[in-house]
PDB file of C-alpha atoms in Angstrom:
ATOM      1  CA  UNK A 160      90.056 105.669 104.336  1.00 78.00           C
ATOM      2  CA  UNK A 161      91.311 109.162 103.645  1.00 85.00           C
ATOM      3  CA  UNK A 162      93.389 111.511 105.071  1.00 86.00           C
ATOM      4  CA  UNK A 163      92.116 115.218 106.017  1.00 89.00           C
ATOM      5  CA  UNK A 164      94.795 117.052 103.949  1.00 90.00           C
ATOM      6  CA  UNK A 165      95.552 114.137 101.310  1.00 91.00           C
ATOM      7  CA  UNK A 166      98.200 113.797 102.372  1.00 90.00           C
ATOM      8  CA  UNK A 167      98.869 109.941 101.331  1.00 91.00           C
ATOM      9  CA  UNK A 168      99.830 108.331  98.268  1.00 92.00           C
ATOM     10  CA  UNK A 169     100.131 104.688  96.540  1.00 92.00           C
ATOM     11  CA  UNK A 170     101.742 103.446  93.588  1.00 91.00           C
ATOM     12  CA  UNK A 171     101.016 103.060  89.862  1.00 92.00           C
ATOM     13  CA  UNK A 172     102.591  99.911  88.721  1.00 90.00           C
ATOM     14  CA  UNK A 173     101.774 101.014  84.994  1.00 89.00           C
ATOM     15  CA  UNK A 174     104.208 104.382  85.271  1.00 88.00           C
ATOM     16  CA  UNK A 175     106.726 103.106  87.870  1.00 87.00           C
ATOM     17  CA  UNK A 176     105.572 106.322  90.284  1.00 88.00           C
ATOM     18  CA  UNK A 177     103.407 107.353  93.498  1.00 91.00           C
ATOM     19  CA  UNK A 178     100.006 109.007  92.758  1.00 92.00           C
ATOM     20  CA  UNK A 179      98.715 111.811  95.586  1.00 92.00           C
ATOM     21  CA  UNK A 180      95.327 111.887  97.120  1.00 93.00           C
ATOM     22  CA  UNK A 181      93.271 113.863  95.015  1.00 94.00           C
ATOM     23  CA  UNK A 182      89.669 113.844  94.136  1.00 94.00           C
ATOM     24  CA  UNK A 183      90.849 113.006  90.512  1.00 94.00           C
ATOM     25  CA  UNK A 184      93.813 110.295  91.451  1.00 94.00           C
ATOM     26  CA  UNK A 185      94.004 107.224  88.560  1.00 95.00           C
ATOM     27  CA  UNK A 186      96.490 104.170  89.309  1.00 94.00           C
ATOM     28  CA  UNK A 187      96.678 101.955  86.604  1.00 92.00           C
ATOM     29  CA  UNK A 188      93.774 103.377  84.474  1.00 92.00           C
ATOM     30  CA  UNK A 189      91.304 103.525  87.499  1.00 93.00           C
ATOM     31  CA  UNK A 190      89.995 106.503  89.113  1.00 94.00           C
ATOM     32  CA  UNK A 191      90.403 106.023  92.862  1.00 93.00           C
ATOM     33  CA  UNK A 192      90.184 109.117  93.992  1.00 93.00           C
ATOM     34  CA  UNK A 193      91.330 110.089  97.496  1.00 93.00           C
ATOM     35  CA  UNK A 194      91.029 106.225  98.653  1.00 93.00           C
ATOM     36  CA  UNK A 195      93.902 105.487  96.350  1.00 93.00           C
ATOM     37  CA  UNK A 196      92.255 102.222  95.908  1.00 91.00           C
ATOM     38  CA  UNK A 197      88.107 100.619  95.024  1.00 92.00           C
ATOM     39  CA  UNK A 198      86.596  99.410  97.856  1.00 86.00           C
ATOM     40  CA  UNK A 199      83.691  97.038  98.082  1.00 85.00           C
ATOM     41  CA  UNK A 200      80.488  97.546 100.310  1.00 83.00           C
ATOM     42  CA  UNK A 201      78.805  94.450 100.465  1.00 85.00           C
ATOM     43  CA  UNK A 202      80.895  93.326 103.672  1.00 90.00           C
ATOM     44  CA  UNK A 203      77.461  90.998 103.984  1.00 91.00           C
ATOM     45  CA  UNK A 204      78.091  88.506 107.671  1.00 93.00           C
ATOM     46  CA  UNK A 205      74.991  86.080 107.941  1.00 95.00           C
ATOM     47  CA  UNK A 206      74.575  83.903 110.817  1.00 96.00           C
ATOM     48  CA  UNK A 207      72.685  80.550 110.916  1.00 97.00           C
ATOM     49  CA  UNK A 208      71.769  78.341 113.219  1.00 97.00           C
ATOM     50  CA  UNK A 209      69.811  75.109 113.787  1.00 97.00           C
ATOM     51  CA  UNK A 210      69.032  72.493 116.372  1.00 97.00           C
ATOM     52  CA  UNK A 211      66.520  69.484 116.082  1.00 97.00           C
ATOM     53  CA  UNK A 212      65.804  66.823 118.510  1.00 96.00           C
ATOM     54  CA  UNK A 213      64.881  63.420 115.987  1.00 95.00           C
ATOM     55  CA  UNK A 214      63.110  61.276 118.330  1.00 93.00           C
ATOM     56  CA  UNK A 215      61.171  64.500 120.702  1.00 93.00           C
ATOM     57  CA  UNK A 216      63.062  62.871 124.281  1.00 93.00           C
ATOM     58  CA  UNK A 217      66.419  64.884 123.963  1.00 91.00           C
ATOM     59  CA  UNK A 218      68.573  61.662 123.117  1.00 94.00           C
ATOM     60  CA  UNK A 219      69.184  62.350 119.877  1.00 96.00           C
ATOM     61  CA  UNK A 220      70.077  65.459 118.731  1.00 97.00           C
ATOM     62  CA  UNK A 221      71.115  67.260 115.403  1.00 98.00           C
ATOM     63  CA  UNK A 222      72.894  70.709 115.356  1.00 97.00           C
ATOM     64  CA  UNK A 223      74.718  72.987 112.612  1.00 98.00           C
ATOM     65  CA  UNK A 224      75.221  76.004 111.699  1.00 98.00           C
ATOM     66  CA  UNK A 225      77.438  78.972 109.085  1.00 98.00           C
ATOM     67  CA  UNK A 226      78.626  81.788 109.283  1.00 97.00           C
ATOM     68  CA  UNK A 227      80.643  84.192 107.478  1.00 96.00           C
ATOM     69  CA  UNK A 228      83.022  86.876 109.443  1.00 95.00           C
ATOM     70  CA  UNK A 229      85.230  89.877 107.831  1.00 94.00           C
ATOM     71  CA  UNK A 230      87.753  91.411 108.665  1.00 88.00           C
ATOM     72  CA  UNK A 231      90.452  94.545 107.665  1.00 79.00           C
ATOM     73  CA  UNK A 232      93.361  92.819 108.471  1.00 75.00           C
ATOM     74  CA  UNK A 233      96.445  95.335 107.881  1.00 70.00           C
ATOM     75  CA  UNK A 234      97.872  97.188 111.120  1.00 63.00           C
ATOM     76  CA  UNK A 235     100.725  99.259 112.176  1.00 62.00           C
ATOM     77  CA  UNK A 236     102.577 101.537 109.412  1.00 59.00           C
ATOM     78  CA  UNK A 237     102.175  98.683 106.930  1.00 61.00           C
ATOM     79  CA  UNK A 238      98.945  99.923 106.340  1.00 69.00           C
ATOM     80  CA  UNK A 239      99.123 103.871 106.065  1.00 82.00           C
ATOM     81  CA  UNK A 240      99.279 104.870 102.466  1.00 87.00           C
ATOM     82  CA  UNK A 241     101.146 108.204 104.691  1.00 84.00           C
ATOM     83  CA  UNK A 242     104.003 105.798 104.875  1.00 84.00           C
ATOM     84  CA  UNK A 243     104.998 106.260 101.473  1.00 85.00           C
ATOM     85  CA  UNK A 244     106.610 108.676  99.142  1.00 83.00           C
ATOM     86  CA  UNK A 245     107.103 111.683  98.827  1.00 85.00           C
ATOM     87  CA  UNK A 246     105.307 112.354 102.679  1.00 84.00           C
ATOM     88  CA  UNK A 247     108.044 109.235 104.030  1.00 77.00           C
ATOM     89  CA  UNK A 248     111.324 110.667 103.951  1.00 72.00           C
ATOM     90  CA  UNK A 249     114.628 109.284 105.111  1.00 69.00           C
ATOM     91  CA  UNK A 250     118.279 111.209 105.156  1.00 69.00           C
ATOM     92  CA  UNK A 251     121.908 109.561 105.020  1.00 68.00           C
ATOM     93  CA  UNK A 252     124.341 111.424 106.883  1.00 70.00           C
ATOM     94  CA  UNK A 253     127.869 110.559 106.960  1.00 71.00           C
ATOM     95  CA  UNK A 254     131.012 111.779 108.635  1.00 69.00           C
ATOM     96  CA  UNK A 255     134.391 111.968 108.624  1.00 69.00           C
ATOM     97  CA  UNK A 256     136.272 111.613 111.861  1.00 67.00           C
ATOM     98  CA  UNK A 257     135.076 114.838 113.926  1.00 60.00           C
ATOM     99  CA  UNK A 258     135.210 116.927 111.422  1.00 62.00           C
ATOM    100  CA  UNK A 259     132.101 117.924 108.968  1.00 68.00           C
ATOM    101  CA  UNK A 260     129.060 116.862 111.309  1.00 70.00           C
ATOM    102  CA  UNK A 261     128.399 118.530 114.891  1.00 72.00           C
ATOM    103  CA  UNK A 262     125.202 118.071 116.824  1.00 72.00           C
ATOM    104  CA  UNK A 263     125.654 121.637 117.957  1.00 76.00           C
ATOM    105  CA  UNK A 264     125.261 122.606 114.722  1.00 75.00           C
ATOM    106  CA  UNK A 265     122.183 120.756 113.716  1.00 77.00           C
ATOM    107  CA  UNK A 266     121.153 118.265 111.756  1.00 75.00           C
ATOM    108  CA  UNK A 267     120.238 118.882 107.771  1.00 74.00           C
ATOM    109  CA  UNK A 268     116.525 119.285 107.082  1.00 75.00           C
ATOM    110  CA  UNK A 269     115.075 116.471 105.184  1.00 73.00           C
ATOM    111  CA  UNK A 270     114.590 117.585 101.315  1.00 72.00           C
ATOM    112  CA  UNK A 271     110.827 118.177 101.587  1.00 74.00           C
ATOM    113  CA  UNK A 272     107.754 116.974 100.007  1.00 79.00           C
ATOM    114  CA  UNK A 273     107.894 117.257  96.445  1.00 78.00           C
ATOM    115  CA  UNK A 274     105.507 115.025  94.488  1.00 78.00           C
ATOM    116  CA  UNK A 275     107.348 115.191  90.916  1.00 79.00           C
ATOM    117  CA  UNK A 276     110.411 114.397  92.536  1.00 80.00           C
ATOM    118  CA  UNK A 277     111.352 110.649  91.144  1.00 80.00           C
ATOM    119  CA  UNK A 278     110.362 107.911  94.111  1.00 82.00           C
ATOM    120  CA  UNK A 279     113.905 106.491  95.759  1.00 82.00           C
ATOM    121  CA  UNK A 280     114.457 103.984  98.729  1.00 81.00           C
ATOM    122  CA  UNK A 281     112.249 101.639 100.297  1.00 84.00           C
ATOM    123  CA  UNK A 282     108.723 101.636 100.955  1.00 83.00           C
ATOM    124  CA  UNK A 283     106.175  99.138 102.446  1.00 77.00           C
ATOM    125  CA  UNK A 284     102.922 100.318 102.548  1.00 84.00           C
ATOM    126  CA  UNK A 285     101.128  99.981  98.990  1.00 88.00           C
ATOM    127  CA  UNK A 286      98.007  98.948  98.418  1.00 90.00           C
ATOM    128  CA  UNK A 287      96.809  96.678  95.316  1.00 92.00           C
ATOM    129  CA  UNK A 288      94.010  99.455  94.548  1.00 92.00           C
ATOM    130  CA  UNK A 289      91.497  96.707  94.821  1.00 92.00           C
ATOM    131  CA  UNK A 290      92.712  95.273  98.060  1.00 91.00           C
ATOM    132  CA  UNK A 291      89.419  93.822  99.705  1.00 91.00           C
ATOM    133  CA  UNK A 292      88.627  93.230 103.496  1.00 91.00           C
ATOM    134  CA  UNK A 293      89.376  88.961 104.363  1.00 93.00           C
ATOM    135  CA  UNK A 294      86.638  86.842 105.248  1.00 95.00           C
ATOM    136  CA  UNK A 295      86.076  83.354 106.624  1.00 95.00           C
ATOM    137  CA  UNK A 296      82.675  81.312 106.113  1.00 97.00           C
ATOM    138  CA  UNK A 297      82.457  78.792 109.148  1.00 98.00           C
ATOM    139  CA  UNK A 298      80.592  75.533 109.150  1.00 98.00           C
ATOM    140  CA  UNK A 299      79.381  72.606 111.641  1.00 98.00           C
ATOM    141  CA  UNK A 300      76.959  69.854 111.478  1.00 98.00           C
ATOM    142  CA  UNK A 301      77.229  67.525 114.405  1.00 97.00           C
ATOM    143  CA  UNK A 302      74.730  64.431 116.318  1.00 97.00           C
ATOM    144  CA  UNK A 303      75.088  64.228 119.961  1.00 96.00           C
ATOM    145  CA  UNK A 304      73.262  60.414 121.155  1.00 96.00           C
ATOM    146  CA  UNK A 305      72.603  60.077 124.788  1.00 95.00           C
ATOM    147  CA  UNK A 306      73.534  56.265 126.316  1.00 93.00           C
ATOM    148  CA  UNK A 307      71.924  55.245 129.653  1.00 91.00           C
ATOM    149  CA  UNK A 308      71.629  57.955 132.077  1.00 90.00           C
ATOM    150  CA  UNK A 309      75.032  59.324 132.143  1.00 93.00           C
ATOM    151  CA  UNK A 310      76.798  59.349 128.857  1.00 95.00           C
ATOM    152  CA  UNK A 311      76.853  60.813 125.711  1.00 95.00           C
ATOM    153  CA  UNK A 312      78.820  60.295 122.326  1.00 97.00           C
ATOM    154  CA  UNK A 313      79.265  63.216 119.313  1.00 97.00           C
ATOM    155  CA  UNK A 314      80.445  63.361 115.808  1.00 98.00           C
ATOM    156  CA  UNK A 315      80.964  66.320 114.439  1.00 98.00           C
ATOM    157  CA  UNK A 316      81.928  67.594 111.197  1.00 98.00           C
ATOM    158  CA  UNK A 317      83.608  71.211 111.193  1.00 98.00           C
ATOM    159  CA  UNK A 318      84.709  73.460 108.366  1.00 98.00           C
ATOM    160  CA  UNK A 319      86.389  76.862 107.352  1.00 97.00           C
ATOM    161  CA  UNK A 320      87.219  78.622 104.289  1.00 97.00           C
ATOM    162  CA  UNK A 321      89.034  81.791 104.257  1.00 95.00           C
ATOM    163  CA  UNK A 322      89.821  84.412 101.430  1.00 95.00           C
ATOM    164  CA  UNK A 323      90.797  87.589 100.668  1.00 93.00           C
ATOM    165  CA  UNK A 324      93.554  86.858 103.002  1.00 92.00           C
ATOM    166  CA  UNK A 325      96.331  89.152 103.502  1.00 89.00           C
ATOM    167  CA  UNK A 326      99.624  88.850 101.454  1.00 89.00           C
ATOM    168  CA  UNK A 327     102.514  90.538 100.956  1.00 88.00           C
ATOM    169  CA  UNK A 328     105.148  91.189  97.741  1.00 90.00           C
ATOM    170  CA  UNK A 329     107.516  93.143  96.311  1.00 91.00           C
ATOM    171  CA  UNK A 330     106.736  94.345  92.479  1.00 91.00           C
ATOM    172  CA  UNK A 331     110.674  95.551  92.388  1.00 90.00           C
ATOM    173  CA  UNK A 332     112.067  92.638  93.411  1.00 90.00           C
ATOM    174  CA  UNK A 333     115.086  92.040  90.823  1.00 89.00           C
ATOM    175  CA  UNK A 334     115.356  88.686  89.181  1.00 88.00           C
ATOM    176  CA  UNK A 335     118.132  86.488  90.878  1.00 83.00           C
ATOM    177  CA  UNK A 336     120.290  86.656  88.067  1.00 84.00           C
ATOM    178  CA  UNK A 337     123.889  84.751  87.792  1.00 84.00           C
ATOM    179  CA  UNK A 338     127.053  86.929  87.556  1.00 83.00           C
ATOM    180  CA  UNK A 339     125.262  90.652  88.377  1.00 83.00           C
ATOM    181  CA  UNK A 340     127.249  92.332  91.291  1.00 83.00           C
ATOM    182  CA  UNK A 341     124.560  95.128  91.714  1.00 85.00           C
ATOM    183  CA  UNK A 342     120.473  93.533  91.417  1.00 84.00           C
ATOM    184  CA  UNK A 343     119.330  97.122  91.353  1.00 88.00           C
ATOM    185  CA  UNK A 344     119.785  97.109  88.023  1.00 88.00           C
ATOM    186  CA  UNK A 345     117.896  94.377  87.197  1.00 89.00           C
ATOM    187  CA  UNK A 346     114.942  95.791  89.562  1.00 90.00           C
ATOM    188  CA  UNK A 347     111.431  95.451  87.225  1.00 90.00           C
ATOM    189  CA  UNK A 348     111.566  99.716  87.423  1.00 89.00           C
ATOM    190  CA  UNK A 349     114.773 100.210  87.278  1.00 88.00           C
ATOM    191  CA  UNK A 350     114.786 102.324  84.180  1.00 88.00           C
ATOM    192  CA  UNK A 351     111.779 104.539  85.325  1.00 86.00           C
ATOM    193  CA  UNK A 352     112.979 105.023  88.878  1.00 86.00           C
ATOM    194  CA  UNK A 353     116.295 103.414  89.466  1.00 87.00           C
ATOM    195  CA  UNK A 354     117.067 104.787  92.810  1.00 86.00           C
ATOM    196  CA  UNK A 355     113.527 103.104  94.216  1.00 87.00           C
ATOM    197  CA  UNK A 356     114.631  99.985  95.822  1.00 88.00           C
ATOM    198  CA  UNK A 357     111.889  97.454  97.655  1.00 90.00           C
ATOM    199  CA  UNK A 358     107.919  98.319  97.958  1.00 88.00           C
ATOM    200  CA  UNK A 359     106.172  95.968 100.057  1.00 87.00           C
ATOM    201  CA  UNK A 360     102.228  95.908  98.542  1.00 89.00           C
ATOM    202  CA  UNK A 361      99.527  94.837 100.849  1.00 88.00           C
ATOM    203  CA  UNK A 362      97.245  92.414  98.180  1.00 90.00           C
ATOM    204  CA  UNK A 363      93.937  90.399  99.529  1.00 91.00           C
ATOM    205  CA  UNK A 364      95.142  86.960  97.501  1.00 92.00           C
ATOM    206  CA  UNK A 365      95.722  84.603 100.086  1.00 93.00           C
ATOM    207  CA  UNK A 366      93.444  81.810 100.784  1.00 95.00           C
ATOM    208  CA  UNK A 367      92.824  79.203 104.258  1.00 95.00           C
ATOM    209  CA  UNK A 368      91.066  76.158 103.820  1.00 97.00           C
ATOM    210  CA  UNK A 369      90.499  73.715 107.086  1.00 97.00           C
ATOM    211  CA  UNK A 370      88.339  70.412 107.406  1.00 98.00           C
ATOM    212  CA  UNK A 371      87.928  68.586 110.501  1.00 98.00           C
ATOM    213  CA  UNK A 372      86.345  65.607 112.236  1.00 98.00           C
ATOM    214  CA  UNK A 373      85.659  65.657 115.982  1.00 97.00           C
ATOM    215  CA  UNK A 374      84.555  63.162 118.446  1.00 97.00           C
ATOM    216  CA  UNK A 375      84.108  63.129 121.725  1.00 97.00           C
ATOM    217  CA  UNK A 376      82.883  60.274 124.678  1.00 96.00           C
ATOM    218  CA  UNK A 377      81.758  61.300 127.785  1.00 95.00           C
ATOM    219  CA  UNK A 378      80.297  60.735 130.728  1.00 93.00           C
ATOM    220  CA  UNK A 379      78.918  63.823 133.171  1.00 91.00           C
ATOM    221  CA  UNK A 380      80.114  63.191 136.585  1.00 92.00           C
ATOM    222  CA  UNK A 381      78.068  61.044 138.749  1.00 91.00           C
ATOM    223  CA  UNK A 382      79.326  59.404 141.714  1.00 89.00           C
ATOM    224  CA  UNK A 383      82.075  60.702 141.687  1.00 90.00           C
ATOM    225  CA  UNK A 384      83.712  59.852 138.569  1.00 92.00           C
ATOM    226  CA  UNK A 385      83.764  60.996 135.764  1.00 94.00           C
ATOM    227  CA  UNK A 386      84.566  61.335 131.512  1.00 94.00           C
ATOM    228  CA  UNK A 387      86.157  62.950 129.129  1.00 95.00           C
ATOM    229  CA  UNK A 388      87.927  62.171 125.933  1.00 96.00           C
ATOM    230  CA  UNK A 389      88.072  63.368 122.338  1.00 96.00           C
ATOM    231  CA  UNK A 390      89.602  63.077 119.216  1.00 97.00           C
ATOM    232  CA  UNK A 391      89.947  65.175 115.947  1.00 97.00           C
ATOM    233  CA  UNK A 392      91.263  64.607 112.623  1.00 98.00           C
ATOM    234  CA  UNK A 393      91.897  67.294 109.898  1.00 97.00           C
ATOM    235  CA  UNK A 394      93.214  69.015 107.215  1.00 97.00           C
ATOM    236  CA  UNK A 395      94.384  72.239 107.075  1.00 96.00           C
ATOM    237  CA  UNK A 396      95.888  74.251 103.674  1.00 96.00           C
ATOM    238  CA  UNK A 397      96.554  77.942 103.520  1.00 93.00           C
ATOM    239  CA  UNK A 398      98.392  80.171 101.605  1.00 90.00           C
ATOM    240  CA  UNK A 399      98.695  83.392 104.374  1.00 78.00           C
TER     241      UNK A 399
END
């Protein structure tokens, strides 16, 4: 999205500094303009469906179906580009014992917005500027056989693959490095902005994969007992 007055910004990881909303912003070689980022629009969420009774006396039946759901997963300040240099600001004040700060007095006024002014402190709301919106494509395919009069037995095969999940890294993280007392110097832009410490970036990389098996035995109450039991066995890898 954009912001009435631009004013929002995200970061370049090829010069080390934030780029402002403008109608002409580049990050990285890419216009963006005032997104600060691409975006995609083919957000596409089918839905199908079957069912199919195999022997036409509703003992036997087939069902499955897919479907695919997105979804913009960021929230909270994490995912306002207006969180982040130079419109975030943040001012140290110390004191001595009673003697050079007094609330009656006021409190300094933060230094102001200044866009050339080098990027310092801590930031966690960057975008990789071709972040994309997560989606999951859900599968089934299960028989349901009807025994007697009163009970029924299903298999059932269920799937789900998600991507474009939402990570989150630090491109300043310093190296661990034996024998350095300060890591800020060892921060990946260090010499281009050494007083910018961690920057949290928002990236659609992460992945969910799940496979599962279901049964289920039962039999529908009748008098005055009845059935229920199931059982499921699967397999579930993410990286979220």
């Amino acid at each position: 999205w954009i912001e009435i007055d631009d004013r929002q910004s995200n970061f370049d990881p090829s010069t080390g500094r934030f780029v402002v909303a403008s109608p002409d912003a580049v990050i990285d070689g890419v216009k963006v303009g005032r997104y600060l980022q691409t975006y995609s629009k083919r957000d596409f969420g089918p839905r199908l469906g079957f069912a199919y009774d195999v022997r036409g006396d509703a003992r036997t039946i087939i069902r499955g179906g897919f479907g695919m759901f997105w979804n913009f997963t960021p929230g909270g300040t994490s995912s306002s580009k207006a969180q982040n240099p130079p419109f975030l600001q943040s001012t140290a004040l110390t004191t001595t014992f009673g003697t050079n700060l007094r609330l009656s007095e006021g409190l300094p006024p933060p230094p102001g917005v200044d866009p050339n002014r080098p990027p310092s402190g801590s930031t966690r709301s960057i975008f990789d500027i071709d972040f994309r919106d997560a989606y999951s494509q859900n599968w089934n395919f299960n028989i349901q056989q009807q025994f007697g009069t009163n009970y029924m037995a299903e298999i059932a095969y269920v799937g789900s693959r998600g991507r474009n999940m939402l990570l989150k890294d630090n491109p300043n993280q310093a190296p661990a490095t034996v024998g350095v007392t300060d890591p800020n110097i060892n921060r990946p832009y260090a010499q281009i902005s050494p007083a910018l410490r961690d920057i949290g970036r928002v990236a659609s990389t992460g992945t969910l994969d799940y496979h599962g098996l279901l049964t289920k035995f039962q039999r529908r109450f009748a008098d005055n007992f009845s059935v229920l039991t199931s059982y499921t066995w699967s397999k579930a890898i993410d990286l979220n």
